[in-house]
Amino acid sequence: MTVSLSVVHLTVDDPEAALAFYRDTLGLKIQNDVAKDGFRWISLVTESQPEISIVLSQPQVGRSSQDGEAVASLLAKGVLTSIHFSTDDLDTTFEKAAKAPGVEVLQEPISQPWGKRDAAVRDPAGNLVRIEQA
């Protein structure tokens, strides 16, 4: 039996701001951009792993109004989820990410006790984004 990762979901409050970060800053490519009932789902992929989609969607998508508001509240606190990326040039990737609009720097590149060198930011929606040196 083989199990593979296929999709990762990230909740974002502003699809355009998220798209600017993940596409324009980190270099992901749009796979799908679907609008329905006033909401958007944007699927992105990396060049090195096009079989794994990162889906950006708004808090209210597929939820009741009450649940959507609860998710939006958690998103605003920055406690929903995280995503981890690997790069061949941590310093350059971090520098670009740190300068992106709406991004909060949490940790500049450092060597961790577990052997990885990484950095951390919050994307424009408040999701934790960790970037490690490949």
Short mmCIF file of N, CA, C and O in Angstrom, two decimals:
data_model
loop_
_atom_site.label_atom_id
_atom_site.label_comp_id
_atom_site.label_asym_id
_atom_site.label_seq_id
_atom_site.Cartn_x
_atom_site.Cartn_y
_atom_site.Cartn_z
N MET A 1 0.85 -1.17 0.00
CA MET A 1 0.00 0.00 0.00
C MET A 1 0.90 1.24 0.00
O MET A 1 1.84 1.34 0.76
N THR A 2 0.56 2.20 -0.86
CA THR A 2 1.29 3.45 -0.93
C THR A 2 0.36 4.60 -0.59
O THR A 2 -0.75 4.67 -1.10
N VAL A 3 0.81 5.47 0.28
CA VAL A 3 0.05 6.66 0.64
C VAL A 3 0.91 7.87 0.33
O VAL A 3 2.10 7.91 0.68
N SER A 4 0.32 8.85 -0.34
CA SER A 4 1.04 10.05 -0.72
C SER A 4 0.25 11.28 -0.32
O SER A 4 -0.97 11.25 -0.28
N LEU A 5 0.94 12.35 -0.08
CA LEU A 5 0.30 13.63 0.20
C LEU A 5 -0.17 14.23 -1.12
O LEU A 5 0.56 14.23 -2.11
N SER A 6 -1.42 14.72 -1.17
CA SER A 6 -1.93 15.28 -2.42
C SER A 6 -2.37 16.73 -2.28
O SER A 6 -2.19 17.52 -3.19
N VAL A 7 -2.98 17.09 -1.14
CA VAL A 7 -3.52 18.44 -0.98
C VAL A 7 -3.31 18.93 0.45
O VAL A 7 -3.49 18.18 1.41
N VAL A 8 -2.94 20.19 0.57
CA VAL A 8 -2.84 20.87 1.86
C VAL A 8 -3.75 22.09 1.76
O VAL A 8 -3.71 22.83 0.78
N HIS A 9 -4.62 22.30 2.75
CA HIS A 9 -5.53 23.45 2.76
C HIS A 9 -5.02 24.52 3.71
O HIS A 9 -4.63 24.22 4.84
N LEU A 10 -5.07 25.76 3.25
CA LEU A 10 -4.76 26.91 4.08
C LEU A 10 -5.93 27.86 4.03
O LEU A 10 -6.44 28.17 2.95
N THR A 11 -6.36 28.33 5.18
CA THR A 11 -7.43 29.30 5.25
C THR A 11 -6.82 30.69 5.18
O THR A 11 -5.86 31.00 5.89
N VAL A 12 -7.39 31.52 4.31
CA VAL A 12 -6.91 32.89 4.14
C VAL A 12 -8.11 33.84 4.11
O VAL A 12 -9.16 33.48 3.62
N ASP A 13 -7.93 35.02 4.65
CA ASP A 13 -9.04 35.98 4.66
C ASP A 13 -9.07 36.86 3.43
O ASP A 13 -10.10 37.41 3.07
N ASP A 14 -7.94 36.98 2.75
CA ASP A 14 -7.84 37.82 1.56
C ASP A 14 -7.12 37.03 0.47
O ASP A 14 -5.89 36.95 0.46
N PRO A 15 -7.89 36.42 -0.44
CA PRO A 15 -7.26 35.59 -1.48
C PRO A 15 -6.21 36.33 -2.31
O PRO A 15 -5.18 35.76 -2.67
N GLU A 16 -6.43 37.60 -2.62
CA GLU A 16 -5.47 38.35 -3.42
C GLU A 16 -4.15 38.55 -2.67
O GLU A 16 -3.07 38.42 -3.25
N ALA A 17 -4.22 38.87 -1.39
CA ALA A 17 -3.00 39.04 -0.60
C ALA A 17 -2.26 37.71 -0.46
O ALA A 17 -1.03 37.67 -0.55
N ALA A 18 -3.00 36.64 -0.25
CA ALA A 18 -2.39 35.31 -0.14
C ALA A 18 -1.75 34.91 -1.46
O ALA A 18 -0.63 34.38 -1.50
N LEU A 19 -2.43 35.17 -2.55
CA LEU A 19 -1.91 34.86 -3.87
C LEU A 19 -0.62 35.64 -4.14
O LEU A 19 0.36 35.09 -4.65
N ALA A 20 -0.61 36.90 -3.78
CA ALA A 20 0.60 37.71 -3.95
C ALA A 20 1.77 37.11 -3.17
O ALA A 20 2.90 37.08 -3.67
N PHE A 21 1.51 36.61 -1.98
CA PHE A 21 2.59 36.03 -1.18
C PHE A 21 3.05 34.69 -1.76
O PHE A 21 4.24 34.49 -2.01
N TYR A 22 2.12 33.77 -1.93
CA TYR A 22 2.51 32.41 -2.34
C TYR A 22 2.96 32.33 -3.80
O TYR A 22 3.90 31.61 -4.12
N ARG A 23 2.33 33.09 -4.68
CA ARG A 23 2.72 33.07 -6.10
C ARG A 23 3.89 34.02 -6.36
O ARG A 23 4.93 33.62 -6.86
N ASP A 24 3.69 35.29 -6.03
CA ASP A 24 4.66 36.31 -6.42
C ASP A 24 5.92 36.30 -5.56
O ASP A 24 7.01 36.57 -6.05
N THR A 25 5.79 35.99 -4.27
CA THR A 25 6.95 36.00 -3.39
C THR A 25 7.65 34.65 -3.35
O THR A 25 8.86 34.57 -3.52
N LEU A 26 6.89 33.57 -3.13
CA LEU A 26 7.50 32.24 -3.00
C LEU A 26 7.62 31.50 -4.33
O LEU A 26 8.30 30.48 -4.40
N GLY A 27 6.94 31.97 -5.37
CA GLY A 27 7.12 31.38 -6.69
C GLY A 27 6.24 30.18 -7.02
O GLY A 27 6.52 29.47 -7.99
N LEU A 28 5.18 29.94 -6.25
CA LEU A 28 4.28 28.85 -6.58
C LEU A 28 3.47 29.19 -7.83
O LEU A 28 3.30 30.36 -8.16
N LYS A 29 2.99 28.16 -8.50
CA LYS A 29 2.24 28.33 -9.74
C LYS A 29 0.76 28.03 -9.51
O LYS A 29 0.42 27.09 -8.79
N ILE A 30 -0.11 28.82 -10.14
CA ILE A 30 -1.56 28.57 -10.03
C ILE A 30 -1.92 27.33 -10.83
O ILE A 30 -1.57 27.21 -12.00
N GLN A 31 -2.62 26.43 -10.17
CA GLN A 31 -3.13 25.22 -10.82
C GLN A 31 -4.60 25.42 -11.18
O GLN A 31 -5.03 25.08 -12.27
N ASN A 32 -5.37 25.98 -10.24
CA ASN A 32 -6.79 26.28 -10.43
C ASN A 32 -7.14 27.55 -9.66
O ASN A 32 -6.59 27.80 -8.60
N ASP A 33 -8.09 28.29 -10.20
CA ASP A 33 -8.61 29.48 -9.52
C ASP A 33 -10.11 29.47 -9.78
O ASP A 33 -10.55 29.76 -10.88
N VAL A 34 -10.87 29.07 -8.77
CA VAL A 34 -12.31 28.86 -8.93
C VAL A 34 -13.07 29.85 -8.07
O VAL A 34 -12.80 29.98 -6.88
N ALA A 35 -14.01 30.55 -8.67
CA ALA A 35 -14.88 31.48 -7.93
C ALA A 35 -16.31 30.94 -7.98
O ALA A 35 -16.78 30.49 -9.01
N LYS A 36 -16.98 31.00 -6.81
CA LYS A 36 -18.37 30.56 -6.74
C LYS A 36 -19.03 31.21 -5.53
O LYS A 36 -18.47 31.19 -4.44
N ASP A 37 -20.19 31.77 -5.74
CA ASP A 37 -20.98 32.36 -4.66
C ASP A 37 -20.20 33.40 -3.85
O ASP A 37 -20.34 33.49 -2.63
N GLY A 38 -19.36 34.15 -4.53
CA GLY A 38 -18.62 35.22 -3.85
C GLY A 38 -17.35 34.77 -3.15
O GLY A 38 -16.72 35.57 -2.46
N PHE A 39 -16.97 33.51 -3.30
CA PHE A 39 -15.76 33.00 -2.67
C PHE A 39 -14.81 32.43 -3.72
O PHE A 39 -15.22 32.16 -4.84
N ARG A 40 -13.53 32.24 -3.33
CA ARG A 40 -12.53 31.68 -4.24
C ARG A 40 -11.78 30.54 -3.58
O ARG A 40 -11.52 30.57 -2.38
N TRP A 41 -11.43 29.57 -4.40
CA TRP A 41 -10.50 28.50 -4.04
C TRP A 41 -9.36 28.60 -5.03
O TRP A 41 -9.57 28.58 -6.24
N ILE A 42 -8.16 28.75 -4.54
CA ILE A 42 -7.00 28.86 -5.42
C ILE A 42 -6.05 27.72 -5.09
O ILE A 42 -5.59 27.58 -3.96
N SER A 43 -5.77 26.88 -6.09
CA SER A 43 -4.83 25.78 -5.92
C SER A 43 -3.49 26.19 -6.50
O SER A 43 -3.41 26.65 -7.65
N LEU A 44 -2.45 26.00 -5.72
CA LEU A 44 -1.08 26.32 -6.14
C LEU A 44 -0.20 25.09 -6.02
O LEU A 44 -0.48 24.20 -5.19
N VAL A 45 0.85 25.05 -6.82
CA VAL A 45 1.82 23.95 -6.74
C VAL A 45 3.23 24.52 -6.83
O VAL A 45 3.43 25.62 -7.35
N THR A 46 4.19 23.76 -6.34
CA THR A 46 5.59 24.11 -6.52
C THR A 46 6.10 23.40 -7.77
O THR A 46 5.56 22.37 -8.17
N GLU A 47 7.15 23.95 -8.36
CA GLU A 47 7.74 23.31 -9.54
C GLU A 47 8.29 21.94 -9.21
O GLU A 47 8.19 21.02 -10.01
N SER A 48 8.87 21.79 -8.03
CA SER A 48 9.51 20.53 -7.67
C SER A 48 8.53 19.45 -7.22
O SER A 48 8.89 18.27 -7.22
N GLN A 49 7.31 19.83 -6.84
CA GLN A 49 6.31 18.85 -6.39
C GLN A 49 4.93 19.21 -6.94
O GLN A 49 4.00 19.50 -6.18
N PRO A 50 4.75 19.16 -8.26
CA PRO A 50 3.47 19.57 -8.84
C PRO A 50 2.30 18.65 -8.50
O PRO A 50 1.16 19.00 -8.72
N GLU A 51 2.60 17.51 -7.92
CA GLU A 51 1.53 16.58 -7.54
C GLU A 51 0.89 16.94 -6.20
O GLU A 51 -0.13 16.38 -5.82
N ILE A 52 1.47 17.90 -5.48
CA ILE A 52 0.92 18.33 -4.19
C ILE A 52 0.36 19.73 -4.34
O ILE A 52 1.09 20.67 -4.63
N SER A 53 -0.94 19.87 -4.13
CA SER A 53 -1.61 21.18 -4.24
C SER A 53 -1.73 21.84 -2.88
O SER A 53 -2.01 21.17 -1.89
N ILE A 54 -1.55 23.14 -2.87
CA ILE A 54 -1.85 23.95 -1.70
C ILE A 54 -3.09 24.75 -2.07
O ILE A 54 -3.07 25.53 -3.02
N VAL A 55 -4.19 24.52 -1.35
CA VAL A 55 -5.46 25.17 -1.66
C VAL A 55 -5.69 26.30 -0.67
O VAL A 55 -5.73 26.08 0.54
N LEU A 56 -5.85 27.50 -1.20
CA LEU A 56 -6.16 28.67 -0.39
C LEU A 56 -7.67 28.89 -0.46
O LEU A 56 -8.23 28.97 -1.55
N SER A 57 -8.33 28.96 0.69
CA SER A 57 -9.77 29.23 0.69
C SER A 57 -10.13 30.10 1.89
O SER A 57 -9.40 30.16 2.88
N GLN A 58 -11.25 30.76 1.77
CA GLN A 58 -11.71 31.69 2.80
C GLN A 58 -12.43 30.96 3.94
O GLN A 58 -12.95 29.85 3.74
N PRO A 59 -12.48 31.55 5.13
CA PRO A 59 -13.05 30.89 6.30
C PRO A 59 -14.50 30.42 6.10
O PRO A 59 -14.90 29.39 6.65
N GLN A 60 -15.29 31.14 5.31
CA GLN A 60 -16.70 30.82 5.17
C GLN A 60 -16.98 29.74 4.12
O GLN A 60 -18.11 29.26 4.02
N VAL A 61 -15.97 29.35 3.35
CA VAL A 61 -16.19 28.37 2.28
C VAL A 61 -16.53 27.01 2.86
O VAL A 61 -15.79 26.45 3.66
N GLY A 62 -17.70 26.49 2.46
CA GLY A 62 -18.11 25.15 2.87
C GLY A 62 -18.51 25.02 4.33
O GLY A 62 -18.58 23.92 4.85
N ARG A 63 -18.77 26.13 4.98
CA ARG A 63 -19.14 26.10 6.40
C ARG A 63 -20.40 26.91 6.63
O ARG A 63 -20.74 27.79 5.84
N SER A 64 -21.03 26.65 7.75
CA SER A 64 -22.16 27.49 8.14
C SER A 64 -21.62 28.88 8.47
O SER A 64 -20.41 29.06 8.69
N SER A 65 -22.50 29.86 8.50
CA SER A 65 -22.10 31.23 8.82
C SER A 65 -21.43 31.28 10.19
O SER A 65 -20.39 31.94 10.36
N GLN A 66 -22.00 30.58 11.16
CA GLN A 66 -21.45 30.58 12.52
C GLN A 66 -20.06 29.93 12.54
O GLN A 66 -19.14 30.46 13.16
N ASP A 67 -19.90 28.79 11.87
CA ASP A 67 -18.60 28.13 11.84
C ASP A 67 -17.58 28.98 11.07
O ASP A 67 -16.41 29.05 11.46
N GLY A 68 -18.01 29.62 9.99
CA GLY A 68 -17.12 30.48 9.22
C GLY A 68 -16.60 31.62 10.07
O GLY A 68 -15.41 31.98 10.00
N GLU A 69 -17.47 32.21 10.89
CA GLU A 69 -17.04 33.29 11.78
C GLU A 69 -16.06 32.78 12.84
O GLU A 69 -15.10 33.47 13.18
N ALA A 70 -16.30 31.56 13.35
CA ALA A 70 -15.39 30.97 14.33
C ALA A 70 -14.01 30.73 13.72
O ALA A 70 -12.98 31.04 14.33
N VAL A 71 -13.99 30.21 12.49
CA VAL A 71 -12.72 29.97 11.80
C VAL A 71 -12.02 31.30 11.53
O VAL A 71 -10.81 31.44 11.72
N ALA A 72 -12.77 32.31 11.10
CA ALA A 72 -12.19 33.64 10.84
C ALA A 72 -11.56 34.21 12.11
O ALA A 72 -10.49 34.84 12.06
N SER A 73 -12.21 33.99 13.23
CA SER A 73 -11.68 34.47 14.51
C SER A 73 -10.36 33.78 14.86
O SER A 73 -9.41 34.41 15.30
N LEU A 74 -10.30 32.47 14.65
CA LEU A 74 -9.06 31.72 14.92
C LEU A 74 -7.95 32.15 13.95
O LEU A 74 -6.80 32.27 14.35
N LEU A 75 -8.32 32.38 12.69
CA LEU A 75 -7.36 32.84 11.70
C LEU A 75 -6.76 34.18 12.13
O LEU A 75 -5.55 34.38 12.05
N ALA A 76 -7.62 35.09 12.59
CA ALA A 76 -7.16 36.42 13.02
C ALA A 76 -6.17 36.33 14.19
O ALA A 76 -5.29 37.17 14.32
N LYS A 77 -6.30 35.28 15.01
CA LYS A 77 -5.38 35.08 16.13
C LYS A 77 -4.08 34.41 15.70
O LYS A 77 -3.14 34.32 16.49
N GLY A 78 -4.05 33.87 14.48
CA GLY A 78 -2.85 33.19 13.99
C GLY A 78 -2.64 31.81 14.57
O GLY A 78 -1.50 31.35 14.69
N VAL A 79 -3.74 31.13 14.92
CA VAL A 79 -3.60 29.83 15.58
C VAL A 79 -4.17 28.66 14.76
O VAL A 79 -4.31 27.56 15.28
N LEU A 80 -4.47 28.88 13.50
CA LEU A 80 -5.10 27.81 12.73
C LEU A 80 -4.15 26.72 12.27
O LEU A 80 -4.35 25.55 12.56
N THR A 81 -3.15 27.07 11.52
CA THR A 81 -2.33 26.02 10.91
C THR A 81 -0.95 26.56 10.57
O THR A 81 -0.67 27.75 10.74
N SER A 82 -0.12 25.67 10.11
CA SER A 82 1.20 26.08 9.62
C SER A 82 1.51 25.29 8.36
O SER A 82 0.93 24.25 8.10
N ILE A 83 2.44 25.82 7.61
CA ILE A 83 2.93 25.12 6.43
C ILE A 83 4.44 25.28 6.42
O ILE A 83 4.97 26.31 6.84
N HIS A 84 5.13 24.22 6.01
CA HIS A 84 6.58 24.22 6.01
C HIS A 84 7.09 24.02 4.59
O HIS A 84 6.64 23.12 3.89
N PHE A 85 8.03 24.87 4.20
CA PHE A 85 8.65 24.78 2.88
C PHE A 85 10.13 24.50 3.05
O PHE A 85 10.74 24.84 4.06
N SER A 86 10.72 23.93 2.01
CA SER A 86 12.15 23.72 1.93
C SER A 86 12.66 24.48 0.72
O SER A 86 11.98 24.54 -0.31
N THR A 87 13.83 25.10 0.84
CA THR A 87 14.41 25.87 -0.26
C THR A 87 15.90 25.60 -0.36
O THR A 87 16.54 25.23 0.64
N ASP A 88 16.44 25.81 -1.54
CA ASP A 88 17.87 25.64 -1.71
C ASP A 88 18.65 26.90 -1.34
O ASP A 88 19.87 26.88 -1.30
N ASP A 89 17.94 27.99 -1.03
CA ASP A 89 18.59 29.24 -0.64
C ASP A 89 17.73 29.94 0.42
O ASP A 89 16.92 30.81 0.11
N LEU A 90 17.92 29.55 1.65
CA LEU A 90 17.10 30.07 2.75
C LEU A 90 17.23 31.58 2.90
O LEU A 90 16.24 32.29 3.07
N ASP A 91 18.43 32.10 2.83
CA ASP A 91 18.62 33.53 3.06
C ASP A 91 17.88 34.38 2.04
O ASP A 91 17.20 35.35 2.40
N THR A 92 17.99 34.03 0.77
CA THR A 92 17.30 34.79 -0.28
C THR A 92 15.79 34.63 -0.17
O THR A 92 15.05 35.62 -0.27
N THR A 93 15.32 33.41 0.08
CA THR A 93 13.88 33.17 0.20
C THR A 93 13.32 33.93 1.40
O THR A 93 12.27 34.56 1.30
N PHE A 94 14.03 33.88 2.52
CA PHE A 94 13.58 34.61 3.71
C PHE A 94 13.55 36.11 3.46
O PHE A 94 12.59 36.79 3.83
N GLU A 95 14.59 36.64 2.82
CA GLU A 95 14.65 38.07 2.54
C GLU A 95 13.43 38.51 1.70
O GLU A 95 12.81 39.53 1.99
N LYS A 96 13.08 37.73 0.68
CA LYS A 96 11.92 38.05 -0.15
C LYS A 96 10.63 37.96 0.67
O LYS A 96 9.78 38.84 0.59
N ALA A 97 10.51 36.90 1.47
CA ALA A 97 9.29 36.71 2.28
C ALA A 97 9.14 37.82 3.30
O ALA A 97 8.05 38.35 3.51
N ALA A 98 10.23 38.20 3.95
CA ALA A 98 10.19 39.22 5.00
C ALA A 98 9.77 40.58 4.47
O ALA A 98 9.18 41.38 5.19
N LYS A 99 10.06 40.86 3.19
CA LYS A 99 9.73 42.15 2.59
C LYS A 99 8.33 42.17 1.96
O LYS A 99 7.86 43.23 1.54
N ALA A 100 7.66 41.03 1.91
CA ALA A 100 6.35 40.96 1.26
C ALA A 100 5.30 41.70 2.09
O ALA A 100 5.33 41.67 3.33
N PRO A 101 4.36 42.38 1.43
CA PRO A 101 3.31 43.10 2.14
C PRO A 101 2.48 42.18 3.04
O PRO A 101 2.11 41.08 2.64
N GLY A 102 2.25 42.64 4.26
CA GLY A 102 1.39 41.91 5.19
C GLY A 102 2.05 40.77 5.93
O GLY A 102 1.42 40.08 6.71
N VAL A 103 3.34 40.55 5.69
CA VAL A 103 4.06 39.44 6.33
C VAL A 103 4.68 39.91 7.64
O VAL A 103 5.23 41.01 7.74
N GLU A 104 4.59 39.07 8.65
CA GLU A 104 5.20 39.34 9.96
C GLU A 104 6.37 38.37 10.16
O GLU A 104 6.18 37.15 10.07
N VAL A 105 7.54 38.90 10.42
CA VAL A 105 8.71 38.06 10.68
C VAL A 105 8.64 37.54 12.11
O VAL A 105 8.51 38.32 13.06
N LEU A 106 8.74 36.23 12.27
CA LEU A 106 8.74 35.62 13.59
C LEU A 106 10.14 35.18 14.01
O LEU A 106 10.48 35.21 15.18
N GLN A 107 10.92 34.71 13.02
CA GLN A 107 12.25 34.21 13.34
C GLN A 107 13.14 34.34 12.11
O GLN A 107 12.81 33.81 11.05
N GLU A 108 14.22 35.06 12.25
CA GLU A 108 15.19 35.16 11.16
C GLU A 108 15.91 33.82 11.04
O GLU A 108 15.86 33.00 11.96
N PRO A 109 16.58 33.57 9.91
CA PRO A 109 17.27 32.28 9.73
C PRO A 109 18.25 31.98 10.86
O PRO A 109 19.10 32.82 11.20
N ILE A 110 18.10 30.80 11.44
CA ILE A 110 19.02 30.32 12.49
C ILE A 110 19.19 28.82 12.35
O ILE A 110 18.35 28.13 11.76
N SER A 111 20.27 28.32 12.93
CA SER A 111 20.49 26.87 12.99
C SER A 111 19.79 26.34 14.23
O SER A 111 20.02 26.84 15.34
N GLN A 112 18.94 25.35 14.04
CA GLN A 112 18.17 24.77 15.14
C GLN A 112 18.93 23.63 15.81
O GLN A 112 19.78 22.99 15.18
N PRO A 113 18.64 23.34 17.08
CA PRO A 113 19.32 22.24 17.78
C PRO A 113 19.10 20.88 17.13
O PRO A 113 19.90 19.97 17.31
N TRP A 114 18.01 20.72 16.37
CA TRP A 114 17.73 19.43 15.72
C TRP A 114 18.40 19.30 14.35
O TRP A 114 18.17 18.35 13.62
N GLY A 115 19.26 20.28 14.02
CA GLY A 115 20.08 20.14 12.84
C GLY A 115 19.64 20.91 11.61
O GLY A 115 20.40 21.01 10.65
N LYS A 116 18.47 21.46 11.60
CA LYS A 116 18.00 22.23 10.45
C LYS A 116 18.28 23.71 10.65
O LYS A 116 18.29 24.21 11.76
N ARG A 117 18.47 24.40 9.55
CA ARG A 117 18.55 25.86 9.56
C ARG A 117 17.25 26.35 8.96
O ARG A 117 16.88 25.96 7.85
N ASP A 118 16.53 27.19 9.71
CA ASP A 118 15.23 27.63 9.21
C ASP A 118 14.88 29.03 9.67
O ASP A 118 15.61 29.66 10.43
N ALA A 119 13.72 29.50 9.18
CA ALA A 119 13.19 30.82 9.52
C ALA A 119 11.67 30.69 9.59
O ALA A 119 11.10 29.69 9.13
N ALA A 120 11.01 31.70 10.14
CA ALA A 120 9.56 31.64 10.25
C ALA A 120 8.94 33.03 10.05
O ALA A 120 9.48 34.03 10.54
N VAL A 121 7.83 33.04 9.34
CA VAL A 121 7.04 34.26 9.14
C VAL A 121 5.57 33.90 9.27
O VAL A 121 5.20 32.73 9.26
N ARG A 122 4.73 34.92 9.39
CA ARG A 122 3.29 34.73 9.25
C ARG A 122 2.92 35.31 7.90
O ARG A 122 3.34 36.42 7.55
N ASP A 123 2.13 34.56 7.13
CA ASP A 123 1.67 35.05 5.84
C ASP A 123 0.67 36.18 6.06
O ASP A 123 0.31 36.48 7.20
N PRO A 124 0.19 36.85 5.02
CA PRO A 124 -0.74 37.96 5.21
C PRO A 124 -2.02 37.61 5.97
O PRO A 124 -2.64 38.48 6.56
N ALA A 125 -2.39 36.32 5.99
CA ALA A 125 -3.58 35.91 6.74
C ALA A 125 -3.26 35.53 8.18
O ALA A 125 -4.17 35.32 8.98
N GLY A 126 -1.98 35.40 8.52
CA GLY A 126 -1.60 35.03 9.87
C GLY A 126 -1.17 33.59 10.03
O GLY A 126 -0.82 33.15 11.13
N ASN A 127 -1.16 32.80 8.94
CA ASN A 127 -0.70 31.41 9.01
C ASN A 127 0.81 31.37 9.22
O ASN A 127 1.55 32.15 8.61
N LEU A 128 1.26 30.46 10.05
CA LEU A 128 2.68 30.27 10.29
C LEU A 128 3.31 29.59 9.07
O LEU A 128 2.84 28.55 8.61
N VAL A 129 4.37 30.20 8.55
CA VAL A 129 5.10 29.65 7.41
C VAL A 129 6.54 29.46 7.85
O VAL A 129 7.23 30.44 8.18
N ARG A 130 7.00 28.21 7.91
CA ARG A 130 8.38 27.92 8.24
C ARG A 130 9.09 27.56 6.94
O ARG A 130 8.54 26.85 6.10
N ILE A 131 10.31 28.05 6.79
CA ILE A 131 11.10 27.80 5.60
C ILE A 131 12.44 27.27 6.06
O ILE A 131 13.12 27.90 6.87
N GLU A 132 12.83 26.09 5.55
CA GLU A 132 14.10 25.50 5.97
C GLU A 132 15.04 25.36 4.78
O GLU A 132 14.61 25.28 3.63
N GLN A 133 16.32 25.34 5.09
CA GLN A 133 17.34 25.12 4.08
C GLN A 133 17.29 23.66 3.67
O GLN A 133 17.31 22.77 4.52
N ALA A 134 17.23 23.39 2.37
CA ALA A 134 17.18 22.01 1.88
C ALA A 134 18.51 21.32 2.15
O ALA A 134 19.55 21.94 2.19
#
